[in-house]
Coordinates of C-alpha atoms in Angstrom, one line a residue:
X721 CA -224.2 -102.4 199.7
X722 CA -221.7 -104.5 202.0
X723 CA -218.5 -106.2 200.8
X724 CA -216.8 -108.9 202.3
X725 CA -213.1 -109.2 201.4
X726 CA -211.6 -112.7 201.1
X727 CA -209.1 -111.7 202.8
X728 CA -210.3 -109.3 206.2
X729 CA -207.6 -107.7 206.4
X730 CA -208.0 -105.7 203.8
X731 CA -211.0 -104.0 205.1
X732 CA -209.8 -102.8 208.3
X733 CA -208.8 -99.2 208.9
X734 CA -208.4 -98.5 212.8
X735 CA -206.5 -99.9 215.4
X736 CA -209.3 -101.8 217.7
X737 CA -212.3 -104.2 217.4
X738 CA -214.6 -101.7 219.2
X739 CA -213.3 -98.8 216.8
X740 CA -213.6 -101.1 214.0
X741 CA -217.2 -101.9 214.8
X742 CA -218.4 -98.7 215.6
X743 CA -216.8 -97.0 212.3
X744 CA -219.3 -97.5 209.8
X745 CA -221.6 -96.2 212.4
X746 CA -219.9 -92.9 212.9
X747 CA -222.2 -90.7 210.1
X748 CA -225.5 -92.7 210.7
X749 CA -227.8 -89.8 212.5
X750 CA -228.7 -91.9 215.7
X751 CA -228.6 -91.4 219.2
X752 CA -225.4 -92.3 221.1
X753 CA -227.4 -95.0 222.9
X754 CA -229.0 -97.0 219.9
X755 CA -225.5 -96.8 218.4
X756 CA -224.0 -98.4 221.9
X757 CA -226.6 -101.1 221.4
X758 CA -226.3 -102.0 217.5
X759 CA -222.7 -101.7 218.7
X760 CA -223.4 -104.5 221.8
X761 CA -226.0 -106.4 219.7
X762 CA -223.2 -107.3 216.7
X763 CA -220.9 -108.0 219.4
X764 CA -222.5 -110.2 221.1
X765 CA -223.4 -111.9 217.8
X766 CA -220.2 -112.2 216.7
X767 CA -218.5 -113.4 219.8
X768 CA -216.1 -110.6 219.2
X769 CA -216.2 -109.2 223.5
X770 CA -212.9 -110.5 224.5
X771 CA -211.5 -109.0 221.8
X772 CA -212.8 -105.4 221.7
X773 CA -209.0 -103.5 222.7
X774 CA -207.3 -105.6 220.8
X775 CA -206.0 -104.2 217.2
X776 CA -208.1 -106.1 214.3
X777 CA -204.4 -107.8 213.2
X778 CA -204.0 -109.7 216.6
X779 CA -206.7 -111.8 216.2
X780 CA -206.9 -115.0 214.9
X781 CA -208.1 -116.0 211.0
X782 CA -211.9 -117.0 212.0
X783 CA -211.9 -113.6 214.5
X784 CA -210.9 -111.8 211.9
X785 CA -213.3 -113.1 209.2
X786 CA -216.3 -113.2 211.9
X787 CA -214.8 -108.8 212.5
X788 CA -215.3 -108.3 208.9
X789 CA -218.7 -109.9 208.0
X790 CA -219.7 -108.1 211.9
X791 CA -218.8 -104.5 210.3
X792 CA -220.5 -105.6 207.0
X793 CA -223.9 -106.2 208.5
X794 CA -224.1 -103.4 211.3
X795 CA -226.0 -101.1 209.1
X796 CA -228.4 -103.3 208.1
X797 CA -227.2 -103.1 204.0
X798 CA -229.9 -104.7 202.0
X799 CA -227.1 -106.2 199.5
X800 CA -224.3 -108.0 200.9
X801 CA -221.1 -109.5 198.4
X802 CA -219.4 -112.0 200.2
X803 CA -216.0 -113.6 199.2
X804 CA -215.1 -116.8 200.8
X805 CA -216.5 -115.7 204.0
X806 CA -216.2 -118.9 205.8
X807 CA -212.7 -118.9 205.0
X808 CA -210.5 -119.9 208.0
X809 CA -213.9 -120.6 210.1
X810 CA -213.8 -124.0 212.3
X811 CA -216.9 -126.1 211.6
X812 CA -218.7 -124.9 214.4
X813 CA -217.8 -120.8 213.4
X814 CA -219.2 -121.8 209.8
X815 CA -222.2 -123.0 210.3
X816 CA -223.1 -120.1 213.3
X817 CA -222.2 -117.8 210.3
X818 CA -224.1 -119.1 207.7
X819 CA -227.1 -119.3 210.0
X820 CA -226.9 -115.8 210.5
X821 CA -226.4 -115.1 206.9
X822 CA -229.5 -117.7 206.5
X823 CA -231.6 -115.1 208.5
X824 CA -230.7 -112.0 206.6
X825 CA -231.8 -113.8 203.8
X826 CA -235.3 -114.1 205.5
X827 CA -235.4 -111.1 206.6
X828 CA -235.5 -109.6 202.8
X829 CA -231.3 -109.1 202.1
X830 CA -230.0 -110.3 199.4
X831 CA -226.7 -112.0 199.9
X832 CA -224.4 -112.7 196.6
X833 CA -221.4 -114.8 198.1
X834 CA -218.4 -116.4 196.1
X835 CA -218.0 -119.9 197.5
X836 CA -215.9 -123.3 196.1
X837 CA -217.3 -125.2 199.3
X838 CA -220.4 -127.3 197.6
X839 CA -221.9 -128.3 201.0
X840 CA -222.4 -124.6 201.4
X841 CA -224.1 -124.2 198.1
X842 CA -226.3 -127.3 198.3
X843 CA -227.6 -126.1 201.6
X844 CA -227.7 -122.4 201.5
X845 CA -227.7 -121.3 198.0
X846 CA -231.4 -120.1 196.8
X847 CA -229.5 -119.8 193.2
X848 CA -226.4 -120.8 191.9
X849 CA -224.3 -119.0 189.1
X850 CA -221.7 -121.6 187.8
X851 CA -218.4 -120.2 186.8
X852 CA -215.8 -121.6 184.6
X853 CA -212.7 -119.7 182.8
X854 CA -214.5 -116.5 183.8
X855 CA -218.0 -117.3 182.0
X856 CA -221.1 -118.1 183.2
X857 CA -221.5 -121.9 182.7
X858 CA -224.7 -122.5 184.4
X859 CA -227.3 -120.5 186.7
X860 CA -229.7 -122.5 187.9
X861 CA -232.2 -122.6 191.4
X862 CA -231.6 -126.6 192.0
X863 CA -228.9 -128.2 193.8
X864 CA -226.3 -128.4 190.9
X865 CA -222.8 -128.8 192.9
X866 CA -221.2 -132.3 193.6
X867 CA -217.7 -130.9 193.8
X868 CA -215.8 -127.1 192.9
X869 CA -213.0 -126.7 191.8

């Protein structure tokens, strides 16, 4: 299981990009090699390569966010829980992640993500849970969003 923070910061604990990426990494029982190349492959997704000495907190709102769903998906967690994560994305940066999230999806993970954006959820969503005052109001597997509020 992955979590995404609203807010990215609060998922960073070193003091670079490349340190950040390759943390979660640091137990798995692989070969320094494969590692390099999960760590090149996520990079390179991510358009994170100009930014690999820089500390996390230098980088702008949509690097950031783009950092923390990178280090969220590295391992290849079959259950990701994602807050807001096109938060502070440009149009462009949004819809590159949501493709990506699109294909883990296909590829068998799930993905629960917290979202007030209705375009996302009338495009992406494979299920929507409705919530109102902190209940359920609706769950339902048809496009049910006009607005959120």
């Amino acid at each position: 299981i992955a979590l995404v923070f609203q807010n990215p910061e609060f998922q960073f604990v070193t003091n670079t990009v490349a340190d950040e990426i390759a943390y979660s990494l640091k137990w798995e029982k692989i070969s320094k090699g494969h590692r390099a190349q999960r760590i090149a492959d996520i990079t390179a997704q991510f358009e994170l390569e100009p930014f690999l000495g820089r500390h996390p907190y230098q980088l702008s709102m949509g690097q950031k966010r783009r950092l923390s769903v990178a280090i969220s998906i590295i391992q290849g967690q079959k259950l990701l829980l994602l807050d807001e994560p096109t938060f502070g994305l440009d149009a462009r940066s949004t819809f590159a992640m949501l493709e990506q999230l699109e294909q883990l999806r296909a590829q068998g993970t799930t993905i629960l993500m917290v979202t007030h954006d209705a375009n996302i959820v009338n495009h992406f969503s494979s299920r929507v849970w409705l919530i109102h005052e902190g209940r359920l109001v609706k769950d339902s597997k048809e496009e049910v969003m006009t607005t959120c509020s």
